[in-house]
Coordinates of C-alpha atoms and ligand atoms in Angstrom, one line a residue:
M16 CA -0.1 0.1 0.0
T17 CA 1.2 3.4 -0.9
D18 CA 0.3 6.6 1.0
E19 CA -1.2 7.8 -2.3
A20 CA -3.5 4.4 -2.6
W21 CA -6.5 5.4 -4.7
W22 CA -9.2 5.1 -2.1
R23 CA -7.8 8.0 0.1
H24 CA -9.0 10.4 -2.3
A25 CA -11.6 8.5 -4.2
V26 CA -15.4 9.6 -5.1
C27 CA -17.2 6.3 -4.9
Y28 CA -20.7 6.0 -6.6
Q29 CA -23.2 3.8 -4.8
V30 CA -25.2 1.2 -7.3
Y31 CA -28.2 0.1 -5.6
V32 CA -28.2 -3.2 -8.3
R33 CA -31.9 -3.7 -8.2
S34 CA -32.4 0.0 -8.9
F35 CA -29.7 1.0 -11.4
A36 CA -30.5 -0.6 -14.8
D37 CA -32.2 -3.5 -16.0
S38 CA -30.8 -5.4 -18.8
D39 CA -33.3 -8.1 -19.4
G40 CA -36.7 -6.4 -18.8
D41 CA -37.8 -8.3 -15.8
G42 CA -38.0 -4.7 -13.9
I43 CA -35.1 -5.6 -11.8
G44 CA -31.6 -4.1 -12.2
D45 CA -28.5 -6.4 -12.8
L46 CA -25.2 -6.7 -13.6
P47 CA -25.4 -6.6 -17.2
G48 CA -27.2 -3.3 -16.8
I49 CA -24.3 -1.9 -14.9
T50 CA -22.0 -2.8 -17.4
S51 CA -24.1 -1.1 -20.2
R52 CA -23.7 2.2 -18.0
L53 CA -20.3 2.2 -17.5
P54 CA -19.9 4.9 -20.2
Y55 CA -22.3 7.1 -18.2
L56 CA -20.0 6.4 -14.7
A57 CA -16.9 6.9 -16.4
E58 CA -18.3 10.6 -18.1
L59 CA -19.6 11.6 -14.6
G60 CA -16.0 11.4 -13.4
V61 CA -16.5 8.7 -10.7
D62 CA -13.3 6.6 -9.5
A63 CA -15.0 3.8 -7.8
V64 CA -18.3 2.0 -7.9
W65 CA -19.5 0.1 -4.5
I66 CA -22.6 -2.4 -5.9
T67 CA -24.9 -3.5 -3.2
P68 CA -25.3 -7.4 -2.7
F69 CA -26.1 -9.5 -5.8
Y70 CA -25.3 -12.5 -4.2
T71 CA -27.9 -15.8 -4.1
S72 CA -30.8 -14.7 -1.9
P73 CA -34.6 -15.0 -1.2
Q74 CA -34.3 -11.1 -1.3
H75 CA -36.4 -10.9 1.7
D76 CA -33.9 -7.8 2.6
H77 CA -32.9 -7.3 -1.3
G78 CA -29.9 -9.2 -0.9
Y79 CA -28.8 -8.0 2.3
D80 CA -29.8 -11.8 3.1
V81 CA -27.2 -14.2 1.6
A82 CA -28.1 -17.6 1.0
D83 CA -24.7 -18.3 -0.9
Y84 CA -21.8 -15.6 -0.7
R85 CA -19.9 -17.3 -3.6
D86 CA -22.2 -16.7 -6.2
V87 CA -24.6 -14.3 -8.4
D88 CA -28.6 -14.8 -7.6
P89 CA -29.9 -15.7 -11.2
L90 CA -32.0 -12.5 -10.8
F91 CA -28.8 -10.2 -11.4
G92 CA -27.1 -12.2 -13.8
K93 CA -24.4 -15.1 -13.7
L94 CA -20.8 -15.0 -12.1
A95 CA -19.3 -14.6 -15.8
D96 CA -21.7 -11.2 -15.6
L97 CA -19.5 -10.3 -12.7
D98 CA -16.6 -11.0 -14.4
T99 CA -16.8 -8.9 -17.4
L100 CA -18.5 -5.8 -15.3
L101 CA -15.1 -6.2 -13.2
E102 CA -12.9 -6.4 -16.9
Q103 CA -15.0 -3.4 -18.4
A104 CA -15.0 -1.0 -15.4
H105 CA -11.1 -1.6 -14.9
A106 CA -11.3 -0.6 -18.7
H107 CA -12.6 2.7 -17.8
G108 CA -10.3 3.2 -14.8
I109 CA -13.3 2.5 -12.5
R110 CA -12.6 0.1 -9.3
V111 CA -15.4 -2.0 -8.0
I112 CA -16.1 -2.8 -4.4
V113 CA -18.6 -5.1 -3.5
D114 CA -20.4 -5.9 -0.5
L115 CA -20.2 -8.2 2.2
V116 CA -23.0 -9.4 4.6
P117 CA -21.1 -11.1 7.6
N118 CA -23.6 -10.2 10.5
H119 CA -26.2 -12.4 9.4
T120 CA -27.4 -15.1 6.6
S121 CA -30.1 -15.7 4.8
E122 CA -32.5 -18.3 6.5
D123 CA -32.0 -20.1 3.3
H124 CA -28.1 -20.3 3.7
D125 CA -27.1 -24.0 4.0
W126 CA -25.9 -23.4 7.5
F127 CA -29.1 -22.2 8.9
R128 CA -31.1 -24.9 7.2
A129 CA -28.8 -27.4 8.7
A130 CA -29.2 -25.8 12.1
L131 CA -32.7 -26.3 12.0
A132 CA -32.7 -29.6 10.9
A133 CA -30.1 -30.9 13.5
G134 CA -31.8 -29.4 16.6
P135 CA -30.9 -28.0 20.2
G136 CA -27.3 -28.3 21.5
S137 CA -25.7 -29.5 18.0
P138 CA -22.9 -27.9 16.1
E139 CA -25.0 -26.6 13.4
R140 CA -27.1 -24.7 15.9
G141 CA -23.6 -23.4 17.3
R142 CA -22.9 -21.2 14.3
Y143 CA -25.7 -18.9 15.1
L144 CA -27.2 -17.5 18.4
F145 CA -29.7 -20.2 19.5
R146 CA -30.9 -19.7 22.9
D147 CA -33.7 -21.3 25.3
G148 CA -36.1 -18.9 26.3
P149 CA -36.1 -18.3 30.2
D150 CA -39.2 -20.7 30.7
A151 CA -39.0 -24.3 30.2
V152 CA -42.4 -24.3 29.1
P153 CA -42.3 -24.0 25.4
S154 CA -45.8 -22.4 25.1
D155 CA -44.6 -19.8 27.0
A156 CA -43.8 -17.3 24.4
V157 CA -41.0 -14.9 26.3
P158 CA -37.8 -14.5 24.4
P159 CA -34.4 -15.0 26.0
N160 CA -33.7 -11.3 26.3
N161 CA -35.4 -8.0 25.4
W162 CA -33.6 -6.9 22.5
E163 CA -35.3 -5.2 19.7
S164 CA -34.7 -5.6 15.7
V165 CA -33.4 -2.6 14.1
F166 CA -36.6 -3.5 11.6
G167 CA -39.0 -3.3 14.9
G168 CA -40.1 -5.8 16.9
S169 CA -38.6 -8.5 19.4
A170 CA -34.7 -9.7 17.9
W171 CA -35.8 -13.0 18.8
A172 CA -37.6 -15.5 16.2
R173 CA -38.7 -19.1 17.8
V174 CA -38.4 -22.3 16.0
P175 CA -41.1 -25.6 16.5
D176 CA -38.7 -27.1 18.7
G177 CA -39.4 -24.2 21.0
Q178 CA -35.9 -22.6 20.9
W179 CA -35.2 -19.0 19.8
Y180 CA -32.7 -17.5 17.3
L181 CA -31.6 -13.8 17.3
H182 CA -32.1 -11.6 14.3
L183 CA -30.8 -8.0 14.7
F184 CA -32.7 -7.4 11.3
D185 CA -35.8 -9.1 9.8
A186 CA -36.4 -12.7 11.0
T187 CA -35.3 -14.1 7.8
Q188 CA -31.8 -12.6 8.8
P189 CA -30.6 -14.9 11.5
D190 CA -27.5 -13.5 13.2
L191 CA -24.3 -15.4 13.5
D192 CA -22.1 -16.5 16.2
W193 CA -18.6 -14.9 15.8
R194 CA -17.3 -16.7 18.8
N195 CA -17.7 -19.9 16.7
P196 CA -14.4 -20.4 14.9
E197 CA -15.9 -21.9 11.9
V198 CA -17.8 -18.2 11.0
P199 CA -14.3 -16.2 10.7
A200 CA -12.9 -19.1 8.7
M201 CA -15.8 -19.1 6.3
F202 CA -15.9 -15.2 5.8
E203 CA -12.2 -15.1 5.1
D204 CA -12.6 -17.4 2.2
V205 CA -15.3 -15.3 0.9
L206 CA -12.8 -12.3 1.0
R207 CA -10.2 -14.7 -1.0
F208 CA -13.0 -15.8 -3.6
W209 CA -13.7 -12.1 -4.5
L210 CA -10.5 -10.6 -4.4
D211 CA -9.3 -13.5 -6.7
R212 CA -12.0 -12.7 -9.3
G213 CA -10.4 -9.2 -8.9
V214 CA -12.7 -6.7 -6.9
D215 CA -11.0 -3.9 -5.2
G216 CA -12.7 -3.6 -2.0
F217 CA -15.4 -4.2 0.2
R218 CA -18.1 -2.3 1.9
I219 CA -18.8 -4.2 5.4
D220 CA -22.6 -4.5 6.1
V221 CA -23.1 -3.6 10.0
A222 CA -19.3 -3.8 10.6
H223 CA -20.1 -2.7 14.1
G224 CA -22.2 -5.8 14.9
L225 CA -21.0 -9.2 14.5
F226 CA -20.0 -9.4 18.4
K227 CA -22.6 -9.5 21.0
E228 CA -21.9 -8.8 24.5
P229 CA -21.1 -12.2 26.3
G230 CA -24.4 -13.4 28.4
L231 CA -26.5 -11.4 26.1
P232 CA -27.6 -9.1 28.8
D233 CA -30.9 -6.9 28.3
Q234 CA -30.5 -3.9 26.6
R235 CA -30.5 -1.1 28.9
L236 CA -32.4 1.6 26.9
T237 CA -34.6 4.4 28.8
D238 CA -37.7 4.7 27.4
A239 CA -36.8 8.0 25.6
E240 CA -33.9 6.3 24.4
R241 CA -35.8 3.7 22.6
E242 CA -38.3 6.2 21.3
A243 CA -35.7 8.4 19.7
N244 CA -34.2 5.3 17.9
L245 CA -37.5 4.3 16.5
A246 CA -38.2 7.4 15.4
A247 CA -34.7 8.1 13.6
D248 CA -34.4 8.0 10.2
L249 CA -30.9 6.3 10.5
L250 CA -30.5 2.6 10.5
G251 CA -27.8 2.8 13.6
P252 CA -27.7 2.6 17.0
Q253 CA -27.9 6.3 18.7
H254 CA -27.1 4.9 22.1
P255 CA -24.4 2.0 21.8
E256 CA -23.4 2.2 25.4
H257 CA -26.8 1.1 26.3
E258 CA -27.0 -1.8 23.9
P259 CA -24.8 -4.6 24.1
M260 CA -25.1 -5.7 20.7
W261 CA -23.3 -3.1 19.2
D262 CA -19.6 -2.2 18.9
Q263 CA -17.8 -4.9 21.3
P264 CA -14.1 -5.0 21.5
E265 CA -14.2 -8.5 20.0
V266 CA -14.9 -7.3 16.5
H267 CA -11.4 -5.2 15.8
D268 CA -9.6 -8.6 15.8
V269 CA -11.9 -9.5 12.7
Y270 CA -11.0 -6.6 10.9
R271 CA -7.1 -7.2 11.6
A272 CA -7.2 -10.4 10.4
W273 CA -9.1 -9.3 7.2
R274 CA -6.5 -6.3 6.5
R275 CA -4.1 -8.8 6.5
I276 CA -5.8 -10.7 3.8
L277 CA -6.2 -7.8 1.7
D278 CA -2.8 -6.3 2.4
S279 CA -1.6 -9.7 0.9
Y280 CA -3.2 -9.0 -2.5
P281 CA -1.6 -6.3 -4.9
D282 CA -3.0 -2.9 -6.2
D283 CA -4.2 -1.5 -2.8
R284 CA -7.5 -3.8 -2.5
M285 CA -9.5 -2.1 0.6
A286 CA -12.3 -2.2 2.9
V287 CA -14.9 0.5 4.1
G288 CA -17.1 -0.2 7.1
E289 CA -20.6 0.4 8.0
A290 CA -20.2 1.4 11.1
W291 CA -23.1 3.1 13.0
T292 CA -21.3 4.7 16.1
R293 CA -21.6 7.2 18.5
D294 CA -19.1 9.6 18.0
A295 CA -16.1 10.3 15.6
A296 CA -13.6 8.7 18.3
S297 CA -15.5 5.6 18.6
L298 CA -15.5 5.7 14.7
A299 CA -11.8 6.3 14.3
R300 CA -11.2 2.7 16.2
Y301 CA -12.4 1.0 12.9
V302 CA -9.8 2.5 10.7
R303 CA -6.5 1.8 13.0
P304 CA -3.6 1.4 10.5
D305 CA -4.3 -2.4 11.0
E306 CA -7.9 -2.7 10.5
L307 CA -10.3 -1.5 7.9
H308 CA -9.2 1.3 5.5
Q309 CA -12.3 3.4 5.9
S310 CA -15.5 3.8 7.7
F311 CA -18.6 5.6 6.4
N312 CA -18.8 9.0 8.2
F313 CA -22.8 9.2 9.0
H314 CA -22.2 12.1 11.6
W315 CA -22.1 14.3 7.9
L316 CA -25.2 13.0 7.1
S317 CA -27.2 13.4 10.2
A318 CA -26.0 17.1 10.8
D319 CA -28.8 19.6 10.3
W320 CA -28.6 22.3 7.6
S321 CA -26.4 24.5 9.7
A322 CA -22.7 25.7 9.2
A323 CA -22.1 25.3 13.0
Q324 CA -23.2 21.7 12.7
F325 CA -21.0 21.0 9.4
A326 CA -18.2 22.6 11.1
A327 CA -18.1 20.7 13.9
V328 CA -18.5 17.5 12.0
I329 CA -15.5 18.7 9.9
T330 CA -13.5 19.3 13.1
E331 CA -14.5 15.9 14.9
T332 CA -13.7 13.6 12.0
L333 CA -10.4 15.0 11.0
A334 CA -9.6 14.9 14.4
A335 CA -10.1 11.3 15.2
V336 CA -9.1 10.0 12.1
A337 CA -5.7 11.9 12.4
L338 CA -5.2 10.0 15.9
V339 CA -4.9 7.1 14.1
G340 CA -3.4 8.3 10.6
G341 CA -6.6 7.3 8.8
S342 CA -8.6 8.7 5.6
P343 CA -11.8 10.4 6.1
T344 CA -15.0 9.7 4.3
W345 CA -18.3 11.6 3.8
V346 CA -21.6 10.9 2.7
L347 CA -24.9 12.3 2.3
S348 CA -27.2 9.6 0.8
N349 CA -27.5 5.9 0.7
H350 CA -30.2 3.4 0.0
D351 CA -31.0 3.4 3.6
V352 CA -31.7 7.1 4.1
I353 CA -33.8 9.4 2.8
R354 CA -32.6 11.1 0.0
H355 CA -30.9 14.5 1.0
V356 CA -32.7 17.0 -1.1
T357 CA -36.0 15.8 0.5
R358 CA -34.1 16.2 3.8
Y359 CA -33.1 19.6 3.0
G360 CA -36.8 20.5 3.0
G361 CA -37.4 19.3 -0.8
G362 CA -38.2 21.6 -4.1
T363 CA -35.9 24.3 -5.2
V364 CA -34.5 25.0 -1.8
G365 CA -33.9 21.5 -0.8
L366 CA -32.3 20.9 -4.3
A367 CA -30.0 24.0 -4.1
R368 CA -29.0 22.9 -0.5
A369 CA -28.3 19.5 -1.4
R370 CA -26.2 20.7 -4.5
A371 CA -24.1 22.8 -2.0
A372 CA -23.7 20.5 0.7
T373 CA -22.6 17.8 -2.1
M374 CA -20.0 20.7 -3.2
T375 CA -18.6 21.2 0.2
M376 CA -18.4 17.7 1.0
L377 CA -16.3 17.3 -2.3
A378 CA -13.9 19.8 -1.5
L379 CA -13.1 17.8 1.9
P380 CA -9.9 15.8 2.3
G381 CA -10.6 11.7 1.5
S382 CA -13.4 10.0 -0.1
S383 CA -16.8 10.9 -1.1
Y384 CA -19.6 8.1 -1.4
L385 CA -22.1 9.1 -3.6
Y386 CA -25.8 7.4 -3.9
Q387 CA -27.1 6.7 -7.5
G388 CA -29.7 9.3 -8.5
E389 CA -28.5 11.9 -6.4
E390 CA -26.6 13.2 -9.5
L391 CA -30.0 13.8 -11.1
G392 CA -31.1 15.8 -8.1
L393 CA -33.7 12.9 -7.4
E394 CA -36.1 13.6 -4.4
E395 CA -37.3 10.7 -1.9
V396 CA -40.4 9.0 -3.4
D397 CA -43.9 8.8 -1.5
V398 CA -44.2 5.2 -2.6
D399 CA -47.9 4.1 -2.6
R400 CA -48.4 1.6 0.6
A401 CA -49.5 -1.3 -1.9
H402 CA -46.0 -1.2 -3.4
W403 CA -43.8 -1.0 -0.3
Q404 CA -41.4 -4.0 -0.3
D405 CA -38.7 -2.8 2.7
P406 CA -39.0 -5.0 5.4
Q407 CA -39.0 -2.4 7.8
A408 CA -41.7 -0.8 6.7
L409 CA -43.5 -3.8 6.4
T410 CA -42.6 -4.7 9.8
T411 CA -43.3 -1.2 11.3
G412 CA -46.1 -0.2 9.1
K413 CA -44.3 3.1 8.3
P414 CA -42.9 4.5 5.4
G415 CA -39.4 2.8 4.8
R416 CA -36.6 2.9 2.6
D417 CA -38.4 2.2 -0.8
G418 CA -38.7 6.0 -1.5
C419 CA -35.2 6.2 -2.1
R420 CA -34.6 2.7 -4.0
V421 CA -36.8 3.9 -6.9
P422 CA -35.2 2.6 -10.2
L423 CA -33.1 5.3 -12.0
P424 CA -35.1 7.2 -14.8
W425 CA -32.3 7.2 -17.8
S426 CA -34.4 8.6 -20.5
G427 CA -37.9 9.1 -22.6
D428 CA -41.2 10.2 -21.4
A429 CA -42.8 7.7 -19.4
P430 CA -42.2 4.9 -17.0
P431 CA -39.7 2.8 -17.2
F432 CA -37.8 5.8 -18.4
G433 CA -35.0 3.9 -20.3
F434 CA -34.5 1.7 -17.0
G435 CA -35.0 -1.4 -19.1
P436 CA -36.5 -2.7 -22.2
G437 CA -40.3 -2.8 -22.1
S438 CA -42.9 -0.5 -21.2
D439 CA -43.9 -2.0 -17.8
Q440 CA -43.3 -0.1 -14.4
P441 CA -40.2 -1.4 -12.6
W442 CA -40.1 -3.0 -9.5
I443 CA -41.0 0.0 -7.2
P444 CA -43.0 2.1 -9.8
Q445 CA -41.6 5.6 -10.7
P446 CA -43.5 8.6 -10.7
A447 CA -44.8 10.0 -14.0
G448 CA -43.0 13.2 -13.5
W449 CA -39.7 12.1 -13.9
S450 CA -39.4 12.8 -17.8
S451 CA -37.3 16.4 -16.9
L452 CA -34.8 14.4 -14.5
T453 CA -33.6 11.8 -17.0
A454 CA -29.9 11.2 -17.3
E455 CA -30.8 11.8 -21.2
A456 CA -33.1 15.5 -20.5
Q457 CA -30.1 16.4 -18.1
A458 CA -27.1 15.8 -20.2
E459 CA -27.9 18.4 -22.6
D460 CA -28.9 21.1 -19.9
A461 CA -25.7 23.1 -18.7
E462 CA -27.6 24.2 -15.7
S463 CA -28.8 20.8 -14.9
T464 CA -27.8 18.9 -11.8
L465 CA -26.3 16.1 -13.8
A466 CA -24.0 18.7 -15.6
F467 CA -23.1 20.4 -12.2
Y468 CA -21.9 16.9 -10.8
R469 CA -20.2 16.6 -13.9
R470 CA -18.1 20.0 -13.7
A471 CA -17.8 19.4 -9.8
L472 CA -16.0 16.0 -10.1
S473 CA -13.9 17.5 -13.0
A474 CA -13.1 20.4 -11.1
R475 CA -12.1 18.0 -7.8
R476 CA -9.6 16.3 -9.7
T477 CA -7.3 19.0 -10.0
F478 CA -6.9 19.5 -6.6
A479 CA -8.0 16.3 -4.5
T480 CA -5.0 14.2 -4.2
T481 CA -2.6 17.4 -4.1
A482 CA -4.3 19.8 -1.7
G483 CA -3.1 17.7 1.3
D484 CA -5.4 16.8 4.5
Q485 CA -5.2 20.0 6.5
V486 CA -8.2 21.8 6.8
E487 CA -8.5 25.5 8.1
L488 CA -11.9 26.7 9.2
L489 CA -12.3 30.7 8.7
D490 CA -14.8 32.6 10.4
L491 CA -16.9 34.7 7.8
G492 CA -20.1 34.5 10.1
A493 CA -22.2 31.8 12.4
K494 CA -24.3 30.9 9.2
V495 CA -21.5 30.6 6.6
L496 CA -19.1 27.3 6.7
T497 CA -15.6 28.5 5.1
F498 CA -12.5 26.4 4.9
R499 CA -9.5 26.3 3.4
R500 CA -7.8 23.6 1.9
G501 CA -4.5 23.6 0.2
P502 CA -5.1 26.4 -2.5
V503 CA -8.9 26.0 -2.5
T504 CA -11.4 28.2 -0.3
A505 CA -14.7 26.2 0.0
V506 CA -17.8 28.6 1.4
L507 CA -21.4 27.4 2.2
N508 CA -23.8 29.9 3.0
C509 CA -26.4 28.0 5.2
G510 CA -28.1 31.6 6.0
T511 CA -31.0 33.3 4.6
T512 CA -28.9 36.5 3.1
T513 CA -26.2 37.0 0.6
V514 CA -23.0 37.1 2.0
A515 CA -19.7 38.5 0.7
M516 CA -17.7 36.4 -1.2
P517 CA -14.1 35.4 0.3
D518 CA -10.9 36.4 -1.5
G519 CA -10.0 34.5 -4.7
T520 CA -11.2 33.2 -8.1
V521 CA -14.4 31.4 -8.4
L522 CA -13.3 28.0 -9.5
L523 CA -16.9 26.7 -9.3
A524 CA -20.4 27.7 -7.5
S525 CA -23.5 25.4 -7.0
G526 CA -25.8 27.6 -8.3
P527 CA -26.3 31.0 -9.8
L528 CA -24.2 34.0 -7.9
D529 CA -25.4 37.8 -7.5
D530 CA -23.3 40.2 -6.2
G531 CA -21.9 37.9 -3.3
L532 CA -23.3 34.1 -2.2
P533 CA -26.6 33.7 -2.1
P534 CA -28.4 31.3 0.6
D535 CA -28.2 27.8 0.1
T536 CA -25.3 28.4 -2.4
A537 CA -21.7 26.9 -1.9
A538 CA -18.5 28.3 -4.3
W539 CA -15.0 27.0 -4.6
L540 CA -12.4 29.6 -5.1
V541 CA -8.6 29.3 -5.7
Ligands
NOJ59 C1 -27.4 -2.1 6.4 C2 -27.7 -2.4 4.8 O1 -27.4 -1.2 4.3 C3 -29.1 -2.2 5.4 O2 -29.8 -2.0 3.7 C4 -29.7 -3.9 5.6 O3 -31.1 -3.9 5.5 C5 -29.0 -3.8 7.2 N1 -27.8 -3.8 6.9 C6 -28.9 -5.2 7.0 O4 -28.1 -5.9 6.3

């Protein structure tokens, strides 16, 4: 690994495989669909793609329930399609990160089927977290502890012989027991399987999970904390110190072992963790030099539209990663959260703020992770209840993550907007009014969000690898975030009145300028 490893400064584009591009007309995106759109991604100017799980899966959590970690689900293609995708992505200079789901398997995984067949006390059950309830009477449906699933309800499901198994997510996603040596051994083989095929890295699902506090003690949330967790738009725990299922110290040994494997391959293979932690300091533990290369920084995403909050996240993040020599990451949207145009208020204001926040993020040192469709300025869609597919929505009865997962509009005037061949709506219906938002419509319009993203990524390339990691925050007023990084000054106006520009020549702005920097606008100056 060199100091200038590619992932330290990358713009990585998240492809939600079901919703990116459909090659065969079944209304669900697939691997050949991604390959067909690589020229679009190259023109956009991204350095890498992260592809969400395409492995064999019954799709109860849309691929985050894996039945075979070493094969491609027929919905998405074949192993040979992945090989083609890798080859062509690399030919375009785009690296490929794949998703790894180690916290749980699908209930359809051979191990879980064997566990059900083998019965209580068997080595097969020992790969998962099977427990007896507190009461020996099987008809007394009291689970082994009070843990709640992230998707709502008890985190325990009962099997016919009376035992319970833990599932921190859907009941179809049984949690593995990472204290059983067969589990880490299996995942080390899986890592090697995909590294041998040529992937450039892994995104680690629920990286702060895996280990649970020994004895599985009750979670100790107050009612207020519990309510706050359920109300949060975020998937992660907000009070991990009271939740014995997250962020246990043993998890770091796993990442040390994985780092040794990654380092044994050429060309800077990497891993980025989805670790929802309480603060930047606990996040930094995941990116110590012998552990994961990066971890998503969800604190940027969860900041309000506030110069002070953005500034605090920058300061804390940089200080925390500096302690361990890590590389910061920034993210505003993904397939689990409400799209940031909508979070910032939607409509014209929401879009202006989204563009401005994105531009500010792109000026920071480290890597930025973009989510498909944000370059088109897509908003969260209010998906009709009849079309809800997200297990979280189906369990809680509240709108879930379907609204950010609507298939992309590529071209044309009506659904499926070039998402795939044919004329039917895709797996989640697209709004009829998306014709002005297609990639085709925006490509020719210099003022479009797509054109803005292309300009921003191109301008970023002129300084991203050379501007250094030092960020100096400047004071231009409480509502204005201003920082200098190398030759670039970035300024973001979170207030309601136009403010004076800092000194310099404007390299790029996120929207029209007047005699200063208007509200909800960002600029880079050199
Ligand atoms: C995080 C993934 O991003 C999310 O989509 C999934 O539902 C959970 N992990 C469970 O795997």
